[in-house]
mmCIF file of C-alpha atoms in Angstrom:
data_model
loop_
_atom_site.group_PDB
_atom_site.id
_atom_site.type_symbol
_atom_site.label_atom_id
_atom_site.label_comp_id
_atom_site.label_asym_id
_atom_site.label_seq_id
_atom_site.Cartn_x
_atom_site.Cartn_y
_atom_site.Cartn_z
ATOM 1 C CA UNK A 1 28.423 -23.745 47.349
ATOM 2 C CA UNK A 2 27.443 -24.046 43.649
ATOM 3 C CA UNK A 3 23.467 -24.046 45.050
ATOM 4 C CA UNK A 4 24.166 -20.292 46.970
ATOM 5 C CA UNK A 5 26.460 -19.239 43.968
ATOM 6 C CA UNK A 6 22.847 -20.040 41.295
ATOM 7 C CA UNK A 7 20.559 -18.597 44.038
ATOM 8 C CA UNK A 8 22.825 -15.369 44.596
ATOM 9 C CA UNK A 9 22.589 -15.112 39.821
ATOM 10 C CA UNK A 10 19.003 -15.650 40.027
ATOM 11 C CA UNK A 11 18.440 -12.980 42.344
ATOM 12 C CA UNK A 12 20.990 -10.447 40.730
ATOM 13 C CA UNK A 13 19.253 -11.476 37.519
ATOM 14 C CA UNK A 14 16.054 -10.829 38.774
ATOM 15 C CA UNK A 15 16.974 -7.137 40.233
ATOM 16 C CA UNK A 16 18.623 -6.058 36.693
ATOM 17 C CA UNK A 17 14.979 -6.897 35.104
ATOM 18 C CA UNK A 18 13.391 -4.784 37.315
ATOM 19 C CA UNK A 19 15.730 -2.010 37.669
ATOM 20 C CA UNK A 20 15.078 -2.269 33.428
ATOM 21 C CA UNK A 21 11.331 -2.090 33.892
ATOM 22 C CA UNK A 22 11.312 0.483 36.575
ATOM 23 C CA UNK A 23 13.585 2.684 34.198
ATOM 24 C CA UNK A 24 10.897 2.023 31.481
ATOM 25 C CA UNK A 25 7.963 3.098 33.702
ATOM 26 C CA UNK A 26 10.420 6.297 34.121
ATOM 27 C CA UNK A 27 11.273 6.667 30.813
ATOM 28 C CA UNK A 28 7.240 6.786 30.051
ATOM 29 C CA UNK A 29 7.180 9.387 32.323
ATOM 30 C CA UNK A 30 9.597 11.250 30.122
ATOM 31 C CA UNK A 31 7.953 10.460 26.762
ATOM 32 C CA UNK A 32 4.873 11.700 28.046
ATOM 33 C CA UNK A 33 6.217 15.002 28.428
ATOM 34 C CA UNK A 34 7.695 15.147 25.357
ATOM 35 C CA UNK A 35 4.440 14.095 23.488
ATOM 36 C CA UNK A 36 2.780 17.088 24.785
ATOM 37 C CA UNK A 37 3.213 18.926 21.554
ATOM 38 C CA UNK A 38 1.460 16.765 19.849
ATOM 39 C CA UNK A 39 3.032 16.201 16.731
ATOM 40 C CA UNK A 40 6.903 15.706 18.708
ATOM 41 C CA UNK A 41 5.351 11.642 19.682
ATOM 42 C CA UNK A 42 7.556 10.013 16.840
ATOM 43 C CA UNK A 43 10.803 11.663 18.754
ATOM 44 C CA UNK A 44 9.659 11.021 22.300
ATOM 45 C CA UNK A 45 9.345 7.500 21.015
ATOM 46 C CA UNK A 46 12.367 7.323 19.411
ATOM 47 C CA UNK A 47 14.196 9.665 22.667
ATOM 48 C CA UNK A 48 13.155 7.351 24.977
ATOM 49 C CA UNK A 49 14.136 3.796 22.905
ATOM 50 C CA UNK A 50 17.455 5.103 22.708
ATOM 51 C CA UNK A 51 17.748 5.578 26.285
ATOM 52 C CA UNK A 52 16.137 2.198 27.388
ATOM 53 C CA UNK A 53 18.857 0.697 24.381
ATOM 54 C CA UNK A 54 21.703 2.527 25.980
ATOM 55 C CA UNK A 55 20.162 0.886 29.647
ATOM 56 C CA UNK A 56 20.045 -2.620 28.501
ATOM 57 C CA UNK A 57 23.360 -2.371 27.309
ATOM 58 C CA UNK A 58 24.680 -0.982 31.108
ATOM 59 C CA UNK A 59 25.428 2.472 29.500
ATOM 60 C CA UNK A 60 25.372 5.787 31.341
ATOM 61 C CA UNK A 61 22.490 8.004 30.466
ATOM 62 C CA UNK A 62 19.615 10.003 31.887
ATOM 63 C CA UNK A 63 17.462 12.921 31.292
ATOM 64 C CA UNK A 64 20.006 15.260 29.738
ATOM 65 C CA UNK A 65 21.011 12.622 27.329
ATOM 66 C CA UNK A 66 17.158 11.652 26.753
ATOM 67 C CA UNK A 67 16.710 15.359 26.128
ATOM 68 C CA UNK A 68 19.831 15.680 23.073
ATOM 69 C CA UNK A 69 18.497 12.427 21.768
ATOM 70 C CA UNK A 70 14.236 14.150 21.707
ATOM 71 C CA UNK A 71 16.018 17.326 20.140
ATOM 72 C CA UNK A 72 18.183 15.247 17.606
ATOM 73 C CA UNK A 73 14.772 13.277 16.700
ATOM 74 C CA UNK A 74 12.553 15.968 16.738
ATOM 75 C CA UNK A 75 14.247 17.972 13.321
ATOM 76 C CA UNK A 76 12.848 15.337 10.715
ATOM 77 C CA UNK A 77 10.634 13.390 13.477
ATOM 78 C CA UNK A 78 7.911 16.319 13.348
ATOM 79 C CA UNK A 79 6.725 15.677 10.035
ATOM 80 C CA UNK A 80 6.786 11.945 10.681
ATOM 81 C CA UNK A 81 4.542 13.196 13.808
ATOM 82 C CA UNK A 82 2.232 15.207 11.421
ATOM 83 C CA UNK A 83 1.741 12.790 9.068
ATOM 84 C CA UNK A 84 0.750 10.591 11.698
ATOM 85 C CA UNK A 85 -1.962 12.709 12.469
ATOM 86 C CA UNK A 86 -2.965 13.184 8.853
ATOM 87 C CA UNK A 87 -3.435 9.459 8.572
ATOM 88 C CA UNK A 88 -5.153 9.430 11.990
ATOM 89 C CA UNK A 89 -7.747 12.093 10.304
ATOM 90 C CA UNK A 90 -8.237 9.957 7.302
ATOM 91 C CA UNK A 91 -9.466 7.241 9.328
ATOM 92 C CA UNK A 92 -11.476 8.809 11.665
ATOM 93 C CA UNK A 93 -13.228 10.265 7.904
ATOM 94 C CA UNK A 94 -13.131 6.189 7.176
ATOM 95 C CA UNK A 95 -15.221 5.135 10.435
ATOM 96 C CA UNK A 96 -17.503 8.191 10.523
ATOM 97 C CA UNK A 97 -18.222 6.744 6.399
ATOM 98 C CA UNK A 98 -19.252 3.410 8.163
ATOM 99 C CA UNK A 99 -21.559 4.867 10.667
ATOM 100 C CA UNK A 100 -23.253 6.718 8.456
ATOM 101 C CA UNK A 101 -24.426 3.692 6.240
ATOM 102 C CA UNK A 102 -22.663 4.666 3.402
ATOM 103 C CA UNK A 103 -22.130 1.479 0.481
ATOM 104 C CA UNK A 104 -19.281 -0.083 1.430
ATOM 105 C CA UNK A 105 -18.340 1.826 4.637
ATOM 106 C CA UNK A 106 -17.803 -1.026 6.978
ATOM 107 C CA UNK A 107 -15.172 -2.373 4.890
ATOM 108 C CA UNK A 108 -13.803 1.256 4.261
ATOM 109 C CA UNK A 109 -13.573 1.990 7.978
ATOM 110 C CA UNK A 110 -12.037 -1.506 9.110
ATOM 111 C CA UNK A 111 -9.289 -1.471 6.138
ATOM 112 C CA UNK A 112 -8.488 1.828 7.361
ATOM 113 C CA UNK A 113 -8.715 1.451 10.959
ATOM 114 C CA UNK A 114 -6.264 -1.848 10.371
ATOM 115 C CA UNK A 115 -3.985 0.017 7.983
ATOM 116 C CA UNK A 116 -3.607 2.603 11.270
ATOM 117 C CA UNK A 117 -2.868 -0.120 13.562
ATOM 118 C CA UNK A 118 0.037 -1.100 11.074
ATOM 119 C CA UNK A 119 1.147 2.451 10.459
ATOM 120 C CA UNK A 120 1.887 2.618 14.493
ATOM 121 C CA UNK A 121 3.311 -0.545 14.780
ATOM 122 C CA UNK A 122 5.788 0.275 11.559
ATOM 123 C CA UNK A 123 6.549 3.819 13.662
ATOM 124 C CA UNK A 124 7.008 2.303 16.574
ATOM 125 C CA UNK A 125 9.434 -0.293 15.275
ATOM 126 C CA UNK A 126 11.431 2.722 13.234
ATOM 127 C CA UNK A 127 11.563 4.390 16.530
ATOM 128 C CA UNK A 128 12.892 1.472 18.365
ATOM 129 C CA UNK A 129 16.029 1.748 15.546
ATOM 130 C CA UNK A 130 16.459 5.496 15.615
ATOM 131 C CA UNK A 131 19.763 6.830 16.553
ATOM 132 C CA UNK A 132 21.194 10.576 15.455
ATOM 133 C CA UNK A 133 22.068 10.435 11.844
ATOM 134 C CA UNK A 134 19.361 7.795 10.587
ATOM 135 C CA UNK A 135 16.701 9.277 8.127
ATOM 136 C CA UNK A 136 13.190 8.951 9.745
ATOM 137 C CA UNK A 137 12.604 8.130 5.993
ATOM 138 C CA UNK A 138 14.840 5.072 5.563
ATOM 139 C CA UNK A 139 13.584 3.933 9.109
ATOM 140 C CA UNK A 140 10.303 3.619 8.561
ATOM 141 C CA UNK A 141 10.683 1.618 4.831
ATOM 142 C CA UNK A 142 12.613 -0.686 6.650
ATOM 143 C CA UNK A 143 10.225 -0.444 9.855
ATOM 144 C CA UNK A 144 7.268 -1.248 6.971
ATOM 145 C CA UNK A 145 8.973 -4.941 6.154
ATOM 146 C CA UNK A 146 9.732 -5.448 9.210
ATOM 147 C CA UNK A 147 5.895 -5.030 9.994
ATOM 148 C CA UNK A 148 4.992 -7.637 7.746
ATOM 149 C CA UNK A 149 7.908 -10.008 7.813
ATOM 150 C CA UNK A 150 7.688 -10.559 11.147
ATOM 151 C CA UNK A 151 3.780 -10.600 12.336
ATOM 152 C CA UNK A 152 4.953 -12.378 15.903
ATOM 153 C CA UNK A 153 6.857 -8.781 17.114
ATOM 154 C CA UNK A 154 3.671 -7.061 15.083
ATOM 155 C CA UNK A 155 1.359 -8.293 17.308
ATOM 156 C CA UNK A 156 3.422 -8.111 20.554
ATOM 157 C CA UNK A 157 4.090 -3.869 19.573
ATOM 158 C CA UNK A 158 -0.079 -4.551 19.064
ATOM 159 C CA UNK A 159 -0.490 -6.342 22.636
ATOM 160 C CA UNK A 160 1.468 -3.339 24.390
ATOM 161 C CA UNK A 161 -0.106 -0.732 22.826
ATOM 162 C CA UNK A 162 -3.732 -2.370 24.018
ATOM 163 C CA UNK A 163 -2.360 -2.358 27.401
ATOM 164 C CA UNK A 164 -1.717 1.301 27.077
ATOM 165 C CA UNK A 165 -5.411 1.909 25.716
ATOM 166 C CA UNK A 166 -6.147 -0.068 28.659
ATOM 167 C CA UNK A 167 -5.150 1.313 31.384
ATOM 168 C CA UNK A 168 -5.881 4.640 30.262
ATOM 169 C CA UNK A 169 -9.573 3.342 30.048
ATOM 170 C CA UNK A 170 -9.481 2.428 34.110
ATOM 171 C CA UNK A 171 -7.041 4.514 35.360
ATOM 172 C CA UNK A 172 -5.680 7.505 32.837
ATOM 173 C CA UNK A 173 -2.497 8.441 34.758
ATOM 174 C CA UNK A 174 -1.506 4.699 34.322
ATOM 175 C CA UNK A 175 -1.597 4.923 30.474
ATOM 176 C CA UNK A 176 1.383 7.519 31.383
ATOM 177 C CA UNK A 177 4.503 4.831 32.743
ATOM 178 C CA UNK A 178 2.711 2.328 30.537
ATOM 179 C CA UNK A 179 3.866 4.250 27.297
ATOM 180 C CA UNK A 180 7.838 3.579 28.302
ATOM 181 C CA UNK A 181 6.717 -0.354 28.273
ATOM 182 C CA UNK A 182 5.626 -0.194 24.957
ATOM 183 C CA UNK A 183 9.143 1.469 23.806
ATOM 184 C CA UNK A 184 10.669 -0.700 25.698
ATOM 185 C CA UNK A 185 8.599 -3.645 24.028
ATOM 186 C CA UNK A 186 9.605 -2.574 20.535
ATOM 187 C CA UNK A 187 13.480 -1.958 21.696
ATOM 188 C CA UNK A 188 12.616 -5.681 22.509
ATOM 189 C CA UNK A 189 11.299 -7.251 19.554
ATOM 190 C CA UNK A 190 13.519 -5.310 17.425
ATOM 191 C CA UNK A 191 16.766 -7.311 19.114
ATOM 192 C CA UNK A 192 14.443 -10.711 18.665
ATOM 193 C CA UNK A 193 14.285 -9.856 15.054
ATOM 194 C CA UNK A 194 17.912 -8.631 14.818
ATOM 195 C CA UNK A 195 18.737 -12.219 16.627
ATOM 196 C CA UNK A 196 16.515 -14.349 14.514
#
């Protein structure tokens, strides 16, 4: 009886992962769309965390409530979006320094293209926190410790955004679902590091 009653958890266990990863190949779906103008990525992000918190917690939500949170995030979030892409600029000026031979330009364009990797992983982390009412400001200086006091969920927010270059690489419309993993990978190590 006890043997069916562990089989009969593991099972039920097993289904509420997946139902949680199938809802973050959705929700990737969803952010996707919302990054289509461009500079809106730091609120998709931050839209579709919320919604994969609210999921993990057995809360009702779906695309309407996806869509207040992406509207809600998207009044600060769209300079936090720009900047992004100012920073993105700067390195790509960094890299096309160490092509050209330029003194010093390898070690220009790899502190800049690592200082990038750490910007994303600090946005992704603030976006993992957001909820309406937090500044995107106050997020990300607490996103920025978090960064570097905790290089194990750095490099795991690193690992998931490789798999997103990846599959875009071999098959672009996978890169699409992929992107909800990688929110829901930072809604993930965010509760590790809340726990720890």
């Amino acid at each position: 009886m006890a043997e069916a009653r562990t089989k009969a958890r593991r099972e039920s266990l097993f289904g509420e992962r997946f139902a949680l990863f199938a809802e973050a190949l959705l929700t990737g779906v969803w952010i996707a769309v919302a990054c289509l103008g461009v500079i809106t990525y730091p609120a998709a992000f931050a839209a579709g965390a919320r919604h994969l918190r609210r999921r993990a917690r057995h809360e009702a939500g779906g695309v309407r409530e996806f869509v207040a949170d992406f509207r809600a995030a998207l009044r600060a979030g769209w300079a936090v979006g720009l900047a992004g892409w100012a920073a993105a600029a700067a390195v790509w000026v960094d890299v096309q320094a160490a092509r050209a031979g330029l003194p010093g330009g390898p070690l220009v364009g790899a502190v800049g293209l690592f200082a990038l990797i750490g910007l994303a992983v600090a946005l992704l982390r603030a976006t993992a926190l957001w909820a309406p009412g937090r500044t995107w400001r106050a997020l990300l200086a607490d996103a920025g410790r978090r960064t570097v006091l905790d290089p194990a969920g750095s490099f795991l927010i690193i690992a998931g955004l490789a798999v997103v270059a990846l599959s875009a690489a071999f098959v672009a419309p996978l890169a699409v679902p992929v992107l909800g993993a990688v929110a829901a990978a930072a809604v993930a190590v965010e509760e590790r590091y809340r726990h720890r």
